[in-house]
Structure formats: C-alpha cells, structure tokens
C-alpha positions as a Markdown table, in Angstrom:
| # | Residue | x | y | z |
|---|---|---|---|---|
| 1 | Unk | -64.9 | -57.1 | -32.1 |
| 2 | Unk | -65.1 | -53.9 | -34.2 |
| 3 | Unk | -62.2 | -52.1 | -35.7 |
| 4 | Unk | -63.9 | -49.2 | -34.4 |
| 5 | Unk | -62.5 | -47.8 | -31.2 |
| 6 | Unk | -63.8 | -45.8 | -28.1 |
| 7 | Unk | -62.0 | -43.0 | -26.5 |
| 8 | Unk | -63.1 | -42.2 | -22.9 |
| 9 | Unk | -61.8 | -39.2 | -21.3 |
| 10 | Unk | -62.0 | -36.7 | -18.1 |
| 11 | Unk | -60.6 | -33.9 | -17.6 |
| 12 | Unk | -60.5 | -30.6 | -15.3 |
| 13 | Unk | -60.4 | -27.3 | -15.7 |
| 14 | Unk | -59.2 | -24.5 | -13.2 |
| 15 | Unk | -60.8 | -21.2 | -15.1 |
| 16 | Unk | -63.6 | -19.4 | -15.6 |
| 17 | Unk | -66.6 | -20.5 | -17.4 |
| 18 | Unk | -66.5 | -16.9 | -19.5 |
| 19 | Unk | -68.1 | -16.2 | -22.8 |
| 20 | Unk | -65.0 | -16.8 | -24.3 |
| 21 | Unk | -64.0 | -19.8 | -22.7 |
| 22 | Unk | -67.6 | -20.7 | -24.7 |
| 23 | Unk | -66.6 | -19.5 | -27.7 |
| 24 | Unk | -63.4 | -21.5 | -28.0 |
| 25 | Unk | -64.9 | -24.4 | -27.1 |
| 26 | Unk | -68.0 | -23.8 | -29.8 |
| 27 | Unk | -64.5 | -23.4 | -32.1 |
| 28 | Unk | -62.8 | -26.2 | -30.8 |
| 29 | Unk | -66.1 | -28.6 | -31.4 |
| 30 | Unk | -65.9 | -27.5 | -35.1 |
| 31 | Unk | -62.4 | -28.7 | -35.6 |
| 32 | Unk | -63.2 | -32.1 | -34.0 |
| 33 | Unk | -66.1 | -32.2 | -36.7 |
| 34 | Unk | -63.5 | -31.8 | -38.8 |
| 35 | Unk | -60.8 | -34.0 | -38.2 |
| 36 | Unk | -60.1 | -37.6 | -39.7 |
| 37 | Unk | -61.1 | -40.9 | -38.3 |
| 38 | Unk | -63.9 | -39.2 | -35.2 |
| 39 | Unk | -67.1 | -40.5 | -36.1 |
| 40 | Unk | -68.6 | -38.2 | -32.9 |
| 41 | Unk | -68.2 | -36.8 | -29.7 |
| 42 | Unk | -70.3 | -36.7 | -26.8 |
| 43 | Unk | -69.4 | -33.6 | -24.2 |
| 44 | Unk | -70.3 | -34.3 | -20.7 |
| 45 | Unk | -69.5 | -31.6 | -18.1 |
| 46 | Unk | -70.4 | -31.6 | -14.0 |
| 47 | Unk | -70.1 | -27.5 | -13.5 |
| 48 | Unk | -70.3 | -27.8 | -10.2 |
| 49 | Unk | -67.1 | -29.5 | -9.8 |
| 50 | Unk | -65.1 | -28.3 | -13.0 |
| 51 | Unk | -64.7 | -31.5 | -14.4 |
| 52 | Unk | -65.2 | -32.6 | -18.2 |
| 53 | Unk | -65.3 | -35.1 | -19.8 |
| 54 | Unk | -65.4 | -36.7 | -23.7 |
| 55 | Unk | -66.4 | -40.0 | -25.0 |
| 56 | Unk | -65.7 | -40.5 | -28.8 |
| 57 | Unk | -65.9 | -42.9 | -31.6 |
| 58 | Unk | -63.1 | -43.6 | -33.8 |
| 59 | Unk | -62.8 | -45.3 | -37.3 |
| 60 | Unk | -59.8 | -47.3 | -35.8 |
| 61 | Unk | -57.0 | -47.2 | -33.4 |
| 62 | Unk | -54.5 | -45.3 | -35.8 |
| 63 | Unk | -57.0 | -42.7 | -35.9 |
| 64 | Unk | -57.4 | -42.5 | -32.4 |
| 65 | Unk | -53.7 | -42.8 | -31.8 |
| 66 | Unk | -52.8 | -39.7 | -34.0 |
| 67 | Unk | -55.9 | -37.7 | -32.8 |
| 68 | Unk | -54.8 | -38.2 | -29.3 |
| 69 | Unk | -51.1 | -37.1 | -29.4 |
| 70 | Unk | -52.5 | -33.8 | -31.3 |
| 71 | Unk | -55.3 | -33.3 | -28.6 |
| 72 | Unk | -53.8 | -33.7 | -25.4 |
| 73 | Unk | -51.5 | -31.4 | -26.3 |
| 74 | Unk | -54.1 | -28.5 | -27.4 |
| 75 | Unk | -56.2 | -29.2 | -24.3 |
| 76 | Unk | -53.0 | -28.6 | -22.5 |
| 77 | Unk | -52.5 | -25.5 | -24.3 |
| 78 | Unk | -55.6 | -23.7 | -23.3 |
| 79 | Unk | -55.9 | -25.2 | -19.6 |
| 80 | Unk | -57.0 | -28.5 | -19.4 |
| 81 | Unk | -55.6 | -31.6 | -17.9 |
| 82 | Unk | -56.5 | -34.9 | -18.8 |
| 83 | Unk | -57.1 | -36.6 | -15.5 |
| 84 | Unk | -57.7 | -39.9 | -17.1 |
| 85 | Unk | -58.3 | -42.1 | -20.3 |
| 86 | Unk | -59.3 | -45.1 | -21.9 |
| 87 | Unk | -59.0 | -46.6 | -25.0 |
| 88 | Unk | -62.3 | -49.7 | -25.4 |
| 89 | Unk | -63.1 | -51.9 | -28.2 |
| 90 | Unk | -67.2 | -52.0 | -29.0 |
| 91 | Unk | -68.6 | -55.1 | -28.2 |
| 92 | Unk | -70.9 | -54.7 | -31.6 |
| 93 | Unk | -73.3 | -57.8 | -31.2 |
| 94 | Unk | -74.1 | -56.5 | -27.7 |
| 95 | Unk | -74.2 | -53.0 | -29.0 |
| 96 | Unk | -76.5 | -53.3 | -31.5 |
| 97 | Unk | -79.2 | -55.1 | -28.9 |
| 98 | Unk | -79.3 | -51.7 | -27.4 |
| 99 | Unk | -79.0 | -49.0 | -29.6 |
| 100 | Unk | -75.9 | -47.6 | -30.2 |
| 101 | Unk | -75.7 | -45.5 | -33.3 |
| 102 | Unk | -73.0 | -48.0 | -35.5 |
| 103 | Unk | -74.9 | -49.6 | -37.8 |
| 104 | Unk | -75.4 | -46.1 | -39.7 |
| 105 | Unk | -71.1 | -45.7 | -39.5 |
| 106 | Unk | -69.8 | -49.4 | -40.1 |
C-alpha cells in the first residue's frame, strides 16, 4: 500500500449557480493548488441535482487529516454540506496496470 491517501467526497449545495458563486469557486480552486500535502483534485458536479463532489490525492494521511478539519469548515462557511466521505488507501500495483497518474508524484 501507498502512503498516499484518497479523499472521496460529496456534497450539496442549496444556492444559485451565479457568476459569483463561479468566481469563488475559480478562487477557492486556487487555494487548493496551493495548500500542502494535495497532489490534485478532480471536481465532479451533477447540476441537475445540485450535488458535488471531490476526489483528491494526498501525500499522506496527516495531510489529509489537517486539510480536512480546515475544509469542511470553509465549505460550511459558504453553503455546502458534506453529505458524505471517505478516506482510501491506493492499491499502487493495481493502479499502475491502469493508468493512474502516481508514478509522476511517488
């Protein structure tokens, strides 16, 4: 198993897909960039349902751990409610049969 970690997320939000609400999230996607231990991000969204949802890689599980407790809280803060999430561990030998991106972060 990696040290790496997986953070699977969804989430809803009950407001109006506004210019701003874009804007903030465009901002919000450049902190993430920014912050220490993600590796990346995939957004998913369903719009015709409102719900959201993030899957990201981690350096480790500390990283993770104190992302989290920060994040929750912000997406709180502007709206959104974690519905559910998961933390995995990468199965690398399988993972590397099909693709994933880890060989460029390990």
């Amino acid at each position: 198993m990696s040290t790496m970690k997986i953070w699977g997320l969804h989430m809803t939000y009950d407001g109006p897909m506004t210019e701003e609400f874009a804007e903030g999230t465009k901002r919000l996607a450049e902190s993430i960039a920014q912050e220490a231990g993600v590796i990346w991000k995939i957004w998913t969204v369903d719009e015709s349902s409102g719900d959201f949802g993030s899957t990201y890689l981690f350096r480790d599980l500390a990283a993770l751990e104190t992302y989290k407790a920060m994040h929750v809280k912000r997406l709180a803060a502007i709206g959104v409610t974690v519905t559910s999430d998961h933390v995995f561990d990468i199965m690398e030998d399988l993972s590397s049969i099909t693709n994933a991106p880890l060989r460029e972060v390990v």
